Coordinates of C-alpha atoms in Angstrom, one line a residue:
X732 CA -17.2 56.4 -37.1
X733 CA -19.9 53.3 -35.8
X734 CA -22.0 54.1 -33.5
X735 CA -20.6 52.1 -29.7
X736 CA -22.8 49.6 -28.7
X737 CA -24.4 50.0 -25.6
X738 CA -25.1 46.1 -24.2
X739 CA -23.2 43.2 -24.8
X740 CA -26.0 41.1 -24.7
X741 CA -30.0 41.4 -24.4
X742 CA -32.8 38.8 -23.2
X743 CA -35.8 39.2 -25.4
X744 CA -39.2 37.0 -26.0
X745 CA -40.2 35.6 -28.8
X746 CA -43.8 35.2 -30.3
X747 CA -45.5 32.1 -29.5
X748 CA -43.2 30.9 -27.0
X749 CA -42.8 31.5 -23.1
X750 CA -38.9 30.6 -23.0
X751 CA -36.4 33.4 -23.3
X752 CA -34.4 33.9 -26.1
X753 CA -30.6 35.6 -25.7
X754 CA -28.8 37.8 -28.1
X755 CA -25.2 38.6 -28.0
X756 CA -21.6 38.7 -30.0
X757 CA -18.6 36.4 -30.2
X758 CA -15.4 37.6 -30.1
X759 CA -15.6 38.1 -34.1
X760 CA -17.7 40.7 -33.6
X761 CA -20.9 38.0 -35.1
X762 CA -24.0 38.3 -33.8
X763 CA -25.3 34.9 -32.1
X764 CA -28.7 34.3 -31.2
X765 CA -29.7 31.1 -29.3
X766 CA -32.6 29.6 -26.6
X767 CA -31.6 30.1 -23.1
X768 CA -34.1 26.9 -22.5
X769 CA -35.9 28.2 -19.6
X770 CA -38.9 30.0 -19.2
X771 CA -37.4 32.2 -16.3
X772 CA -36.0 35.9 -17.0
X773 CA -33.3 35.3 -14.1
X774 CA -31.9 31.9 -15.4
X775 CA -32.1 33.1 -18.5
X776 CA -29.7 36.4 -17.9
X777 CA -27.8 33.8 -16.2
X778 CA -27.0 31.9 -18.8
X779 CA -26.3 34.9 -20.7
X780 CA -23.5 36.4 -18.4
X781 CA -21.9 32.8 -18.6
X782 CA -22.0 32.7 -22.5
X783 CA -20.2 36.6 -22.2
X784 CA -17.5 35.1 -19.6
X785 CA -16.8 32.1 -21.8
X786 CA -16.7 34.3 -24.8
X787 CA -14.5 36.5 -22.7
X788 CA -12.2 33.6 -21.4
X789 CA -12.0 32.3 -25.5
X790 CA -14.3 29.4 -24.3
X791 CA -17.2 29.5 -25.8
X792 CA -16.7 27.0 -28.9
X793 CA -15.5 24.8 -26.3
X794 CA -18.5 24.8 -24.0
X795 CA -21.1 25.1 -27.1
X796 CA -19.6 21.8 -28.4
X797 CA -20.0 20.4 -24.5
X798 CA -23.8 21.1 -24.6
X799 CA -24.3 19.4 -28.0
X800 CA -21.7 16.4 -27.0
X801 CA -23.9 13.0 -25.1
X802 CA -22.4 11.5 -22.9
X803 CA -22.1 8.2 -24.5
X804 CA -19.9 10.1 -26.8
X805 CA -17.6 11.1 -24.5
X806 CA -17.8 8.1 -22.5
X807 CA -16.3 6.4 -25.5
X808 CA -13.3 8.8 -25.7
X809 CA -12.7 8.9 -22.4
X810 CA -11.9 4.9 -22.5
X811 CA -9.7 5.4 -25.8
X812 CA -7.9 8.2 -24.4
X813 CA -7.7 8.7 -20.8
X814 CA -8.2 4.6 -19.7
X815 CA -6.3 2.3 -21.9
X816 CA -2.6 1.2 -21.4
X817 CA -0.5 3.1 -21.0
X818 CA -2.5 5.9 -19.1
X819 CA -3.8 3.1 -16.8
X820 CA -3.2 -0.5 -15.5
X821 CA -5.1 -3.0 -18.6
X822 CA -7.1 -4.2 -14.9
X823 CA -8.3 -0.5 -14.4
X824 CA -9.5 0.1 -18.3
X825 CA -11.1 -3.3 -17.5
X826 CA -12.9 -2.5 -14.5
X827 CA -13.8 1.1 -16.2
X828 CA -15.2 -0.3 -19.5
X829 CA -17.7 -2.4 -17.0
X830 CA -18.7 0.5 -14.6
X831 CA -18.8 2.5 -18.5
X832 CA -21.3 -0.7 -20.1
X833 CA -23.6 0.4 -17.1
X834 CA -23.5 4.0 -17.3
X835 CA -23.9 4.4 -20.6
X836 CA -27.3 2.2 -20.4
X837 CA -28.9 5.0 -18.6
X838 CA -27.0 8.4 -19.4
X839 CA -25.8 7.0 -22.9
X840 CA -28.1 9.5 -24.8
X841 CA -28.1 12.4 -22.6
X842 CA -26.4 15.8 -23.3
X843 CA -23.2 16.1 -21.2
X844 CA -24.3 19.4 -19.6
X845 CA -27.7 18.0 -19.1
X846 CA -26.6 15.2 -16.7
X847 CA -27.4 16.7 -13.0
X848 CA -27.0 15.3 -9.5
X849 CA -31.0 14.3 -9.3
X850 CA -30.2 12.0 -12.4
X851 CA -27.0 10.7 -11.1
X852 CA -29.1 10.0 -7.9
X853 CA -31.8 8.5 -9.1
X854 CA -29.5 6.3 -10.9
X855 CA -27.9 5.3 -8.2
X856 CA -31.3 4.4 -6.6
X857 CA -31.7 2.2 -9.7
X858 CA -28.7 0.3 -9.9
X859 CA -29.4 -0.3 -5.8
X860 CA -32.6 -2.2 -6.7
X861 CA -31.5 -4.7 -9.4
X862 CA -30.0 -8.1 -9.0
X863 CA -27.0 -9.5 -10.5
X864 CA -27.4 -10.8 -14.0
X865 CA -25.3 -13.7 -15.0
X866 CA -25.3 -14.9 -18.9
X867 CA -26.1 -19.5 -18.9
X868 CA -26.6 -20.9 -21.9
X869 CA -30.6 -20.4 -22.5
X870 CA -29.9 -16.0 -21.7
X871 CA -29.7 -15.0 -18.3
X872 CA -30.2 -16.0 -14.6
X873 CA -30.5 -13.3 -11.7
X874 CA -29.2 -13.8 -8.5
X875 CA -28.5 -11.4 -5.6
X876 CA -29.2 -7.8 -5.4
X877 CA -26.2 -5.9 -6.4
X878 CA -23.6 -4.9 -3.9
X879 CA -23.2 -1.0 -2.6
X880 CA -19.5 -1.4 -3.5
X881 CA -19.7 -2.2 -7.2
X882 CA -22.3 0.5 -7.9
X883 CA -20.0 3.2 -5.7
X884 CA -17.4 1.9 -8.0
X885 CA -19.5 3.3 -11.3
X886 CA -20.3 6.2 -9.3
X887 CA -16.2 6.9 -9.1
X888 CA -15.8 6.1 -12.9
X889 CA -18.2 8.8 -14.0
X890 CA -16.9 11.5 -11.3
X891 CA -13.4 11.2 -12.6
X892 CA -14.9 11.4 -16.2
X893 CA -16.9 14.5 -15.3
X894 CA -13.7 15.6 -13.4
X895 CA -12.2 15.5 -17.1
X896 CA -15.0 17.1 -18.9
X897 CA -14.3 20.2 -16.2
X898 CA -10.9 20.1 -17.0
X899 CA -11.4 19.9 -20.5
X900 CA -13.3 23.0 -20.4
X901 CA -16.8 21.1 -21.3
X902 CA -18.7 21.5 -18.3
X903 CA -18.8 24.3 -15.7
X904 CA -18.6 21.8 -12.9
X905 CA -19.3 18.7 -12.0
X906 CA -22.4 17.4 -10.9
X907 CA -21.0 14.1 -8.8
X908 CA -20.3 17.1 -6.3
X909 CA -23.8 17.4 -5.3
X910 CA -24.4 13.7 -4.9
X911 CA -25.3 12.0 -1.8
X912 CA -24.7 8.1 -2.2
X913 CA -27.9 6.5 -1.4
X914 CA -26.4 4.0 1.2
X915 CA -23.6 3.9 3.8
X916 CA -21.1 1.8 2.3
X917 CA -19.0 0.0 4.8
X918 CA -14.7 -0.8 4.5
X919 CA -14.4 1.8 1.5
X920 CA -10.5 2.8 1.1
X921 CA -10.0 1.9 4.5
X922 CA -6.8 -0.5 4.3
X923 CA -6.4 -3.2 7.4
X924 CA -3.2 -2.3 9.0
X925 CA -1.6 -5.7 9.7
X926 CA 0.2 -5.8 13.4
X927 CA 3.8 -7.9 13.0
X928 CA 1.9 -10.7 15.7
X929 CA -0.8 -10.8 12.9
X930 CA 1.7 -10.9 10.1
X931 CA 4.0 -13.8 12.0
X932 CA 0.2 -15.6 12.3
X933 CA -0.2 -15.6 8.6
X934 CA 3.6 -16.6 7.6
X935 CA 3.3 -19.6 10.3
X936 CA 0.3 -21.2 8.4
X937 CA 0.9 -20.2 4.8
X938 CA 3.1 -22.1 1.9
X939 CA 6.7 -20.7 1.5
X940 CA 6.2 -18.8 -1.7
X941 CA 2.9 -17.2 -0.2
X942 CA 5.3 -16.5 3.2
X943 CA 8.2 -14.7 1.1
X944 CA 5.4 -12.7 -1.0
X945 CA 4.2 -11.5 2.3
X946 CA 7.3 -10.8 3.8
X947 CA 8.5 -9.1 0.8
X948 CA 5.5 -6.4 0.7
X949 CA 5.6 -5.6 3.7
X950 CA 9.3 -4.7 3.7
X951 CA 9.7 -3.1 0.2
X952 CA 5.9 -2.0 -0.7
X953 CA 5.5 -3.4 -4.2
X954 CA 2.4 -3.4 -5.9
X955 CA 1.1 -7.5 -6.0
X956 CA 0.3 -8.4 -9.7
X957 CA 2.2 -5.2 -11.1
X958 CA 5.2 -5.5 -10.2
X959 CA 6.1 -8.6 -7.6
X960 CA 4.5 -12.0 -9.4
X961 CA 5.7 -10.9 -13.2
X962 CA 9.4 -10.1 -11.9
X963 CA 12.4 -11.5 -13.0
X964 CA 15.4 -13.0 -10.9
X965 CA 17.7 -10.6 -13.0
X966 CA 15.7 -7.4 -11.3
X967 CA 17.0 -8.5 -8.2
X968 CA 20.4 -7.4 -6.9
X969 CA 20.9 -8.9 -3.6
X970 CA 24.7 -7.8 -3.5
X971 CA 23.4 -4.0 -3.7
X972 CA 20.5 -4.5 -1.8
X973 CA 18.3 -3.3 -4.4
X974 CA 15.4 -4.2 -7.0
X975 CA 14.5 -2.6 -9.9
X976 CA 11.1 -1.9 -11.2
X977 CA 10.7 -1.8 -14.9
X978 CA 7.5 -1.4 -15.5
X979 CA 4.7 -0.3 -12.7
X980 CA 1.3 1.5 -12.5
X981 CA 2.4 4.7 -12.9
X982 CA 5.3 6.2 -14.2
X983 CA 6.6 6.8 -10.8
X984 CA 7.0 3.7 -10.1
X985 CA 9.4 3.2 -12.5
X986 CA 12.6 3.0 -10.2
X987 CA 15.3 1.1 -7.9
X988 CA 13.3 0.4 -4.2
X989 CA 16.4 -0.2 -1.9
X990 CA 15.6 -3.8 0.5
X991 CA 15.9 -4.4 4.1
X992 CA 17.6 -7.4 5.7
X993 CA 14.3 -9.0 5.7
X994 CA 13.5 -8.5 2.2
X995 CA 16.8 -9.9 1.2
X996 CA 16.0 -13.5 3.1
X997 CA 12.9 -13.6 1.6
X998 CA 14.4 -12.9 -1.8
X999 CA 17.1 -15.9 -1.6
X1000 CA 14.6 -17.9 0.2
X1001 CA 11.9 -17.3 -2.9
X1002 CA 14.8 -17.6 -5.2
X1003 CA 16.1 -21.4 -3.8
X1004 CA 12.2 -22.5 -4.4
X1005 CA 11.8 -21.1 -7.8
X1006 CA 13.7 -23.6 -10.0
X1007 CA 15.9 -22.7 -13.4
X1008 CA 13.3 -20.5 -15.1
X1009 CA 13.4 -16.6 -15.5
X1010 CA 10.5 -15.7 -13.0
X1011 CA 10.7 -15.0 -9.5
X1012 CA 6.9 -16.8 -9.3
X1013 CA 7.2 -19.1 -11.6
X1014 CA 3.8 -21.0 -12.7
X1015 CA 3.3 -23.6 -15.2
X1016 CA -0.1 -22.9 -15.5
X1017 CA -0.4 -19.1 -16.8
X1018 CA 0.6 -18.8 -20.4
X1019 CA 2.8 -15.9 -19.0
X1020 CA 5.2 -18.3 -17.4
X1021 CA 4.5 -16.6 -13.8
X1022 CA 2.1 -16.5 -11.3
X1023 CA -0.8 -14.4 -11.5
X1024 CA -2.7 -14.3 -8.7
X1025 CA -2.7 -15.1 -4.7
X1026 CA -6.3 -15.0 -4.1
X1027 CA -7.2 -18.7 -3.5
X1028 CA -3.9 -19.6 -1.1
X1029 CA -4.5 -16.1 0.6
X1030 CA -8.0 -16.8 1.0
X1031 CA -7.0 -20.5 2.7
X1032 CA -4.1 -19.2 4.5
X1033 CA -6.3 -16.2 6.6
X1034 CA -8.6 -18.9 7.2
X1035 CA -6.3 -21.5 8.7
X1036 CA -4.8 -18.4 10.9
X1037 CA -8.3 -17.3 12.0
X1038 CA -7.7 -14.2 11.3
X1039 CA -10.5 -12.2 9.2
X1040 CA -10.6 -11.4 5.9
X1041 CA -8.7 -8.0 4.2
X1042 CA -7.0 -7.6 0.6
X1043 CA -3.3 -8.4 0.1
X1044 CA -3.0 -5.6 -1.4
X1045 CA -3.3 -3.9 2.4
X1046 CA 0.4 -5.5 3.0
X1047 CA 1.4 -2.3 1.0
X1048 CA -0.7 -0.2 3.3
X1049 CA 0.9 -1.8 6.2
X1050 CA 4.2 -0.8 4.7
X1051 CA 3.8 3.0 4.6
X1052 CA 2.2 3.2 8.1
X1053 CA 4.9 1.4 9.4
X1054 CA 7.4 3.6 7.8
X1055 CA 5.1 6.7 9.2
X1056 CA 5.1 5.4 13.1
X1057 CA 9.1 4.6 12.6
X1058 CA 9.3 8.6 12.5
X1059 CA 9.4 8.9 8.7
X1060 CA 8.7 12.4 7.0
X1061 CA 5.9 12.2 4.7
X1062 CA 7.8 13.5 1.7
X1063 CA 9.9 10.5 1.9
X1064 CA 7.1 7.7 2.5
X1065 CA 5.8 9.4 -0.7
X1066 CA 8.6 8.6 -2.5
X1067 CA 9.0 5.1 -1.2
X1068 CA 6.2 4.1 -1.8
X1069 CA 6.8 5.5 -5.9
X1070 CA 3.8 7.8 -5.7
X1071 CA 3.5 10.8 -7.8
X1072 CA 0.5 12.8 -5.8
X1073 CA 1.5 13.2 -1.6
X1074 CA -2.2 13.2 -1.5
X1075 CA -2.4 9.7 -2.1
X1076 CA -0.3 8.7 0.9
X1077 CA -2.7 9.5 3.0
X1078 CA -4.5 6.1 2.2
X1079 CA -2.0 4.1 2.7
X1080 CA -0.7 5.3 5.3
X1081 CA -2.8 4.9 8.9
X1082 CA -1.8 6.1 12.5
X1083 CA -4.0 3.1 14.3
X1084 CA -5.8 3.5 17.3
X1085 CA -3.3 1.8 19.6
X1086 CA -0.4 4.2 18.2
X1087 CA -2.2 7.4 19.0
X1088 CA -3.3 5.3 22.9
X1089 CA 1.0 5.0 23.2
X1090 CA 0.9 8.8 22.0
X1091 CA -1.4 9.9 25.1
X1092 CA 1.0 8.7 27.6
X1093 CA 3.2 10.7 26.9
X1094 CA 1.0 13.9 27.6
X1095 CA 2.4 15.8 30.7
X1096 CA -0.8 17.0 32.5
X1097 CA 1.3 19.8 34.7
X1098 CA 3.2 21.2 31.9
X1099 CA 4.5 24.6 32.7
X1100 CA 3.8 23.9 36.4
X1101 CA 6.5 21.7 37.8
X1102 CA 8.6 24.0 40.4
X1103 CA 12.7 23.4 40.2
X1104 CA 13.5 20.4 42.5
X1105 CA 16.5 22.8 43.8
X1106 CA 16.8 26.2 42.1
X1107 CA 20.0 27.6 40.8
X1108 CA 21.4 30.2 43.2
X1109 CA 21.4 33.6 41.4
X1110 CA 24.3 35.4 40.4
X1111 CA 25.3 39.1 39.2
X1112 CA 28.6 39.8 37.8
X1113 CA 30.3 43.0 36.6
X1114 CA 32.2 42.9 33.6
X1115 CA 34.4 45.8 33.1

């Protein structure tokens, strides 16, 4: 009969190095025998109790083959795999393969389990410093120092791919967690909430298509350039009250969204301005046949109003926290506004400052003290 063995795992030296060596055995029974890569008999038994959990948990292939995979490896299977139609929105692989281009300049090389917050930091402090490189003709001309918001954006893209890695198994846990961004960056994920004086502002002084676009968001919620400029007048079933979404961001938002009274007007209204073609937003200068973009007459029209500047994409912002100060349950905004995660609602959706002011006057300062204005004589009654 063998003789039991009495350790799972030891920590031994080795000649003519300081750094401690571990010893221990997979779940085959073979004997493995690796660095533990630090010169420290504590971080070294450390290690060595996580190699016995992963081996334990049947992870430790899995996390081995994180420690010898660099980031710039996994960087390019992350875009193949977890960024590209039809995981994501061809305008998110886009804006990923960017922040990606960046990353992989200065982490490209590294081990994936050797990337930690300092190095995430002090990129961070980097990318802060530079300037914006633009490509002419005779190589490159720098301009202005690189905005907070585009290097927060890269900073997003590689915590959702570390957020993977985890996942995945790779890593133990992500380093992004331990970051501190460098700089206050102002307006992040904070939608403008647009009042219906403000919204009537913007309708008065921009064109009718850009006044139906507006009007439509705002009563339905559709995303802009996913699903309102490419639609078709055959999605639209004004006799029903209903649209239906073919195609959208996620595959939630694959479905019917039911119109208001308003919405309807501003359908028939874009519909009598859109000629005999197919698209709601027809343009004869996209090769797509409809219009792709708002951004110059939206631009033009907030300026004419006076009114400052906020995304269009905020009208669907607008939408759910209207729906939410109308008395709507969560649950159902959620599904209103096609959103697989409740989470998500909550940036959209925004009680403002002058909805929680209305709140307060409602509060009753003497509750549970106000005496009956004429108390109810007291009666006793047998019942036999």
């Amino acid at each position: 009969m063998p003789r039991a063995r009495k350790y799972d795992g030891v920590v031994y030296p080795r000649t003519g190095t300081s750094i401690w060596w571990i010893r221990y055995r997979d779940r085959n029974g073979a004997p493995r025998r690796e660095s533990s890569l630090t010169a420290d008999w504590q971080e070294a038994n450390k290690r060595l109790r996580e190699r016995l959990q992963s081996r334990d948990d049947n992870l430790l292939e899995i996390r081995r083959k994180g420690e010898t995979l660099t980031y710039g490896q996994w960087a390019d299977f992350f875009l193949d795999t977890y960024s590209k139609p039809p995981m994501r929105a061809a305008k998110t692989h886009e804006a990923n393969r960017r922040c990606i281009t960046h990353l992989k300049t200065a982490l490209g090389m590294s081990k994936l389990g050797d990337i930690t917050a300092d190095s995430i930091e002090s990129y961070l402090r980097d990318r802060l410093c530079q300037r914006v490189r633009v490509k002419v003709k005779i190589g490159y001309r720098q301009l202005g120092p690189i905005k907070s918001t585009t290097v927060h954006q890269e900073f997003r893209v590689l915590r959702r791919m570390l957020n993977v890695a985890v996942r995945k198994k790779l890593l133990l846990a992500n380093p992004c967690s331990g970051v501190e961004f460098p700089v206050a960056v102002k307006g992040l994920f904070r939608p403008h909430y647009v009042t219906w004086s403000e919204q009537q502002r913007i309708e008065s002084h921009a064109s009718e298509c850009l006044r139906n676009a507006v009007r439509i968001i705002t009563e339905t919620g559709l995303r802009v350039y996913k699903e309102l400029t490419p639609m078709r007048k055959d999605q639209v079933d004004i006799q029903n009250a209903v649209v239906w979404i073919p195609d959208s961001k996620t595959p939630n938002g694959v479905a019917e969204v039911p119109l208001t009274l308003l919405a309807i007007q501003a359908f028939r209204s874009q519909m009598a301005i859109a000629g005999e073609g197919p698209f709601l937003f027809p343009s004869d200068r996209n090769r797509s046949g409809h219009q792709t973009t708002f951004k110059t007459a939206w631009h033009k029209t907030l300026r004419r109003a006076k009114i400052p500047y906020f995304r269009i994409y905020d009208l669907r912002s607008t939408y759910a926290t209207r729906l939410s100060a109308g008395g709507v349950a969560d649950e159902w905004v959620t599904q209103l506004l096609r959103q697989g995660d409740a989470q998500v609602f909550k940036k959209y959706s925004q009680m403002k400052l002058q909805m929680k002011r209305e709140a307060l006057e409602k509060l009753n300062r003497r509750a549970n003290e106000m005496a009956l204005a004429s108390p109810a004589p007291v009666c006793t009654v047998m019942v036999q």
